[in-house]
mmCIF file of C-alpha atoms in Angstrom:
data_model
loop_
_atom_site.group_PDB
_atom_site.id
_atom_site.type_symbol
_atom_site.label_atom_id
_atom_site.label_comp_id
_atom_site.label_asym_id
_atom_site.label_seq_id
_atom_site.Cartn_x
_atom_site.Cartn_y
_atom_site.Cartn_z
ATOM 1 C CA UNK X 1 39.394 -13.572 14.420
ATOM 2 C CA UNK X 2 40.539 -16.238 11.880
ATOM 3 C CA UNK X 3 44.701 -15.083 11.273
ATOM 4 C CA UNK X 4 45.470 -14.617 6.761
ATOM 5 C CA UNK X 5 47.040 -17.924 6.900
ATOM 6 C CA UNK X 6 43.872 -20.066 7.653
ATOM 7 C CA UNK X 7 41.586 -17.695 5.235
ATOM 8 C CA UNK X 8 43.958 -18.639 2.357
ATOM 9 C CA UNK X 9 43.580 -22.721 3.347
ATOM 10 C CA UNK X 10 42.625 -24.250 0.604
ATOM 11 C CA UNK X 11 41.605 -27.004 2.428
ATOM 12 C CA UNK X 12 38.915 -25.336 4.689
ATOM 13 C CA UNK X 13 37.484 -23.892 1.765
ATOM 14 C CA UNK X 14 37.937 -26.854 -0.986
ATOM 15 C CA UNK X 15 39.800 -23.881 -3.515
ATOM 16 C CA UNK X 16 41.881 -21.484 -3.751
ATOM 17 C CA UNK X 17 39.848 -18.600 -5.209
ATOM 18 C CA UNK X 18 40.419 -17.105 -2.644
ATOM 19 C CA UNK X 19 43.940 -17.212 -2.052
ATOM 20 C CA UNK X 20 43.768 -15.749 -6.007
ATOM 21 C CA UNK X 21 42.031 -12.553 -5.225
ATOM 22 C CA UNK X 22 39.035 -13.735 -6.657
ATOM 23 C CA UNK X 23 35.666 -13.604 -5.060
ATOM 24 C CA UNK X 24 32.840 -16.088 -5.484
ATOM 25 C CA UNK X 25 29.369 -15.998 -4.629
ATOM 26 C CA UNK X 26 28.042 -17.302 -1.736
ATOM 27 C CA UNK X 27 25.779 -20.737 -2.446
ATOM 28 C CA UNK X 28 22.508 -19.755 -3.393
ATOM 29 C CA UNK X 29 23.217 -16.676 -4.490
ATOM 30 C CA UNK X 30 22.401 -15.357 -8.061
ATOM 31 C CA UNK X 31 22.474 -12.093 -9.347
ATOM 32 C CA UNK X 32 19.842 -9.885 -8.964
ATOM 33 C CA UNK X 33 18.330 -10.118 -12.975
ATOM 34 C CA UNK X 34 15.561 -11.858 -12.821
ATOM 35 C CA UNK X 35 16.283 -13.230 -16.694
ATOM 36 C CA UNK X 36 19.740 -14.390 -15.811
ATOM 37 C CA UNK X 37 18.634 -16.313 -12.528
ATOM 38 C CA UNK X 38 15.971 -18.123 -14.783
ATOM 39 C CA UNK X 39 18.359 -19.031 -17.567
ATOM 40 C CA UNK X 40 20.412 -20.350 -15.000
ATOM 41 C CA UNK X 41 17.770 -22.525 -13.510
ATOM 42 C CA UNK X 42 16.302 -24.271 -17.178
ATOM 43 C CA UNK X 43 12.961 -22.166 -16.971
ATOM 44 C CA UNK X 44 10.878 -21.486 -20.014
ATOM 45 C CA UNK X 45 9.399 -18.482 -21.180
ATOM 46 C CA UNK X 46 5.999 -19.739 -19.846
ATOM 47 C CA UNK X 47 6.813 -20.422 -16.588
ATOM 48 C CA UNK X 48 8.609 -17.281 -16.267
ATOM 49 C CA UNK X 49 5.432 -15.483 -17.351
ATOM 50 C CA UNK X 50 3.444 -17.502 -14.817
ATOM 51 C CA UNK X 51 6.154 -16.353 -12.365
ATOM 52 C CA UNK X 52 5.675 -12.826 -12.822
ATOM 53 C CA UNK X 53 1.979 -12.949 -13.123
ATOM 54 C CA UNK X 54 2.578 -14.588 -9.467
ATOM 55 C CA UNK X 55 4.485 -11.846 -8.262
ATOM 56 C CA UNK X 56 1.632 -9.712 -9.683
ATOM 57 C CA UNK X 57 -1.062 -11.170 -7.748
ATOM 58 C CA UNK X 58 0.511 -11.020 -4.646
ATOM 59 C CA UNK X 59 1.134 -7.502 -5.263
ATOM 60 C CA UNK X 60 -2.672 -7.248 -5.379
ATOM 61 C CA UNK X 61 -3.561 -9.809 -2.496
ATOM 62 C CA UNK X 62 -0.980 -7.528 0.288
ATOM 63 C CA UNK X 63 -3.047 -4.674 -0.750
ATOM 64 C CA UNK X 64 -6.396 -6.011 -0.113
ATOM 65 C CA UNK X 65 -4.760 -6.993 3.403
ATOM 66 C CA UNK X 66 -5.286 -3.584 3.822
ATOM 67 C CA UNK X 67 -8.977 -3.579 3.914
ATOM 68 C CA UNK X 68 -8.695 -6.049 7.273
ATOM 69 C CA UNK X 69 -6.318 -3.927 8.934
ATOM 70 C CA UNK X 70 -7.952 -0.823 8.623
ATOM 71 C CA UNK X 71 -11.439 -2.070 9.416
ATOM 72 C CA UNK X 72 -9.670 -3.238 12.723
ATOM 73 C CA UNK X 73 -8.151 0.456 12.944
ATOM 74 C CA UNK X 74 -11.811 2.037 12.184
ATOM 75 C CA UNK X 75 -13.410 -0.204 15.385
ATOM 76 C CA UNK X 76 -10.413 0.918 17.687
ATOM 77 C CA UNK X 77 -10.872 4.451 16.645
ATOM 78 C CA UNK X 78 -14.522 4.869 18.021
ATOM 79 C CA UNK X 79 -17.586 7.129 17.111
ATOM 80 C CA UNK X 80 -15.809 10.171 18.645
ATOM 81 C CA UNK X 81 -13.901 12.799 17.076
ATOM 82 C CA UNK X 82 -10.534 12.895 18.703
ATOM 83 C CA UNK X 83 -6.728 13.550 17.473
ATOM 84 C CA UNK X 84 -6.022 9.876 17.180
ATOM 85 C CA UNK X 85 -8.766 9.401 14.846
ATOM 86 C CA UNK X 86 -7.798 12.332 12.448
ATOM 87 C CA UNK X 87 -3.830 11.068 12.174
ATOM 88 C CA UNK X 88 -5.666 7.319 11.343
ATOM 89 C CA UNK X 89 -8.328 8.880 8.757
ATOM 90 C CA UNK X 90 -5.293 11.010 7.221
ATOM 91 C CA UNK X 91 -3.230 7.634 7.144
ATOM 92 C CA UNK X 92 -6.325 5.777 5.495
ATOM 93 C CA UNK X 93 -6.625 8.894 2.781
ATOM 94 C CA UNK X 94 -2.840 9.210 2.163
ATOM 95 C CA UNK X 95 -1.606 5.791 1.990
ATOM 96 C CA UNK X 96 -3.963 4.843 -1.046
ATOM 97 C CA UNK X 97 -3.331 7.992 -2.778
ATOM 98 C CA UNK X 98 0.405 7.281 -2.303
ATOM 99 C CA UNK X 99 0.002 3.554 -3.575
ATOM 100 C CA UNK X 100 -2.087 4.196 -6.421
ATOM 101 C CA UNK X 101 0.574 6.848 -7.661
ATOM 102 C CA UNK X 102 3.375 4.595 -7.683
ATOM 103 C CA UNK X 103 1.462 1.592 -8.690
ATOM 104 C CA UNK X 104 2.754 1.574 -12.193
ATOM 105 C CA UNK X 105 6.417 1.804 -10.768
ATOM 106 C CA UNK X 106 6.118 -1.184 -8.834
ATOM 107 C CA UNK X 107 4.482 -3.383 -11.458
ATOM 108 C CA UNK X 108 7.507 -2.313 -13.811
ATOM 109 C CA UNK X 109 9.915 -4.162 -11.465
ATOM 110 C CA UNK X 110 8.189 -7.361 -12.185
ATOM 111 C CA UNK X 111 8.244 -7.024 -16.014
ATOM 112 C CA UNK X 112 8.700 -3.786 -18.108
ATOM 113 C CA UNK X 113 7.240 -5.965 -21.209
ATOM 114 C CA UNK X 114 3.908 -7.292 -19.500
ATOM 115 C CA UNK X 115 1.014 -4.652 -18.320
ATOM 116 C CA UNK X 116 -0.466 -6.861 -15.881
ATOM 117 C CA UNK X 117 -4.110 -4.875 -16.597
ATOM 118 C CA UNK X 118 -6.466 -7.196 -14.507
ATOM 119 C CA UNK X 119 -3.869 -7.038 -11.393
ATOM 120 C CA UNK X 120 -3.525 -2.969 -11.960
ATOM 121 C CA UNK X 121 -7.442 -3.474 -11.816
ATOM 122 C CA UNK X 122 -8.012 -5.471 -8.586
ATOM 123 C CA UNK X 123 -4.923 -2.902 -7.270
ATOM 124 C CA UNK X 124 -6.727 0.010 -7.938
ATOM 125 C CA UNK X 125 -9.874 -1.478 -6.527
ATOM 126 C CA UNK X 126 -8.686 -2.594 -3.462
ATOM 127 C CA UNK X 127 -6.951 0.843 -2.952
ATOM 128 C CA UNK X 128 -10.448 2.647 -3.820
ATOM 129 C CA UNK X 129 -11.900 0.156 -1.182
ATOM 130 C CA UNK X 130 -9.388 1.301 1.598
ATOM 131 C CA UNK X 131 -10.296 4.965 0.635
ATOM 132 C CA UNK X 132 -14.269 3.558 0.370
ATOM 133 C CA UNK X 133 -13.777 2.918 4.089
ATOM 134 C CA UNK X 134 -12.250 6.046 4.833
ATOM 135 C CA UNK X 135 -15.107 8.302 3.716
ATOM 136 C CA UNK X 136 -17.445 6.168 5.315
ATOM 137 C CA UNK X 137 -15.836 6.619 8.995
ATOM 138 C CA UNK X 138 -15.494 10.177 7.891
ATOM 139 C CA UNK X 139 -19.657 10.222 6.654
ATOM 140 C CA UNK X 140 -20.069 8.040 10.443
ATOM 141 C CA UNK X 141 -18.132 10.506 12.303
ATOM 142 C CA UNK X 142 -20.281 13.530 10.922
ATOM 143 C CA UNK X 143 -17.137 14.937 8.994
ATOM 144 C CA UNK X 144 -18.781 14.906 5.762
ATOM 145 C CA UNK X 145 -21.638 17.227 4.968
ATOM 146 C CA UNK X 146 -24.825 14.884 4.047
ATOM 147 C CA UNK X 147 -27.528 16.274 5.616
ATOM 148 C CA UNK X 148 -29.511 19.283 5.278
ATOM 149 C CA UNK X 149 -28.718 21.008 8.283
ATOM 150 C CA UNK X 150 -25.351 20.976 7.223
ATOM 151 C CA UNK X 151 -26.175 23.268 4.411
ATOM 152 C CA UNK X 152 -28.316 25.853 6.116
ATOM 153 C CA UNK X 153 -25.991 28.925 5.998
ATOM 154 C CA UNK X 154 -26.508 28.614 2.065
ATOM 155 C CA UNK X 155 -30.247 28.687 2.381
ATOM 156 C CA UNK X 156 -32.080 32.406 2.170
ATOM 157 C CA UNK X 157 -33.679 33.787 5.415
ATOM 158 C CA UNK X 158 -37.122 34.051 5.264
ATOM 159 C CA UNK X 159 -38.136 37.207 7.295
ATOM 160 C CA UNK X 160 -41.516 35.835 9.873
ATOM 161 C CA UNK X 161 -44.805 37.778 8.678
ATOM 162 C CA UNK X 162 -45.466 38.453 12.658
ATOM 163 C CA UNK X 163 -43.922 37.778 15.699
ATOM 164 C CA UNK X 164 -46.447 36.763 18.823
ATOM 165 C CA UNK X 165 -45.618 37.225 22.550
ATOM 166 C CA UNK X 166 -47.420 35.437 25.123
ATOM 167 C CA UNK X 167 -51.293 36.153 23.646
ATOM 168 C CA UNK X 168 -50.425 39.586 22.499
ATOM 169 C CA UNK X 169 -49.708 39.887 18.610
ATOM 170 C CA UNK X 170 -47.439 42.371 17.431
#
């Protein structure tokens, strides 16, 4: 542990800011406004727009590295109904849902003035994709009611005109 007296050097340090009580920032460091920290570097207003729109995209590209991941997740999971596979389909279902409900919160970091509408597009699409997927391991899996045996409690009984046994009728 460095003693007060070589904290307050001011020639280790090259000042004596901090001898003064006051506190600089460390090199590099800018606050965190985005406007500020591009005022401060000479940017336009067009690059900073091409910035955001950037920021935007990649929004949109880490959620269509979802689709990879949980295709990857559907071939681990197998054919067979099994706990495992219900916590992943639940995770595949939820995690969408969740994203596409904050999805305008998270694109009003970047820029409150901008509306980014063909990101929010691709975003929602590659959410609906993830949740494509879903129901179609759930459809696989026989989870999802498609066929018509699956609906054959809703269909009337028809009562037999005769019964036969062996070569006797009834």
């Amino acid at each position: 542990m460095l003693s007060k007296w070589q904290l307050n050097d001011p020639r280790r340090f090259g000042s004596t800011q901090l001898s003064k009580g006051k506190e600089s920032s460390p090199p590099g460091f800018s606050g965190p406004n985005l406007k500020t920290d591009l005022a401060n570097k000479g940017l336009n207003a067009t690059s900073a727009a091409e910035l955001k729109n950037k920021i935007a995209w990649n929004m949109v590209t880490k959620a269509l590295g979802q689709l990879p991941m949980n295709l990857f997740m559907m071939y681990m999971m197998g054919n067979t109904v099994q706990l495992i596979t219900f916590f992943m389909l639940t995770y595949m279902i939820s995690g969408p849902i969740a994203a596409l409900s904050n999805m305008n919160k998270e694109f009003e970091k970047i820029s409150r003035e901008e509306s980014f509408t063909l990101q929010k597009l691709a975003f929602i699409g590659a959410q609906l994709g993830v949740m494509g997927l879903a129901a179609w391991k759930c459809s696989g899996l026989g989870l999802i009611p498609t066929t018509q045996a699956d609906w054959l409690e809703f269909l009337p009984f028809i009562e037999p005109r005769e019964f036969s046994s062996g070569s006797v009728a009834l």
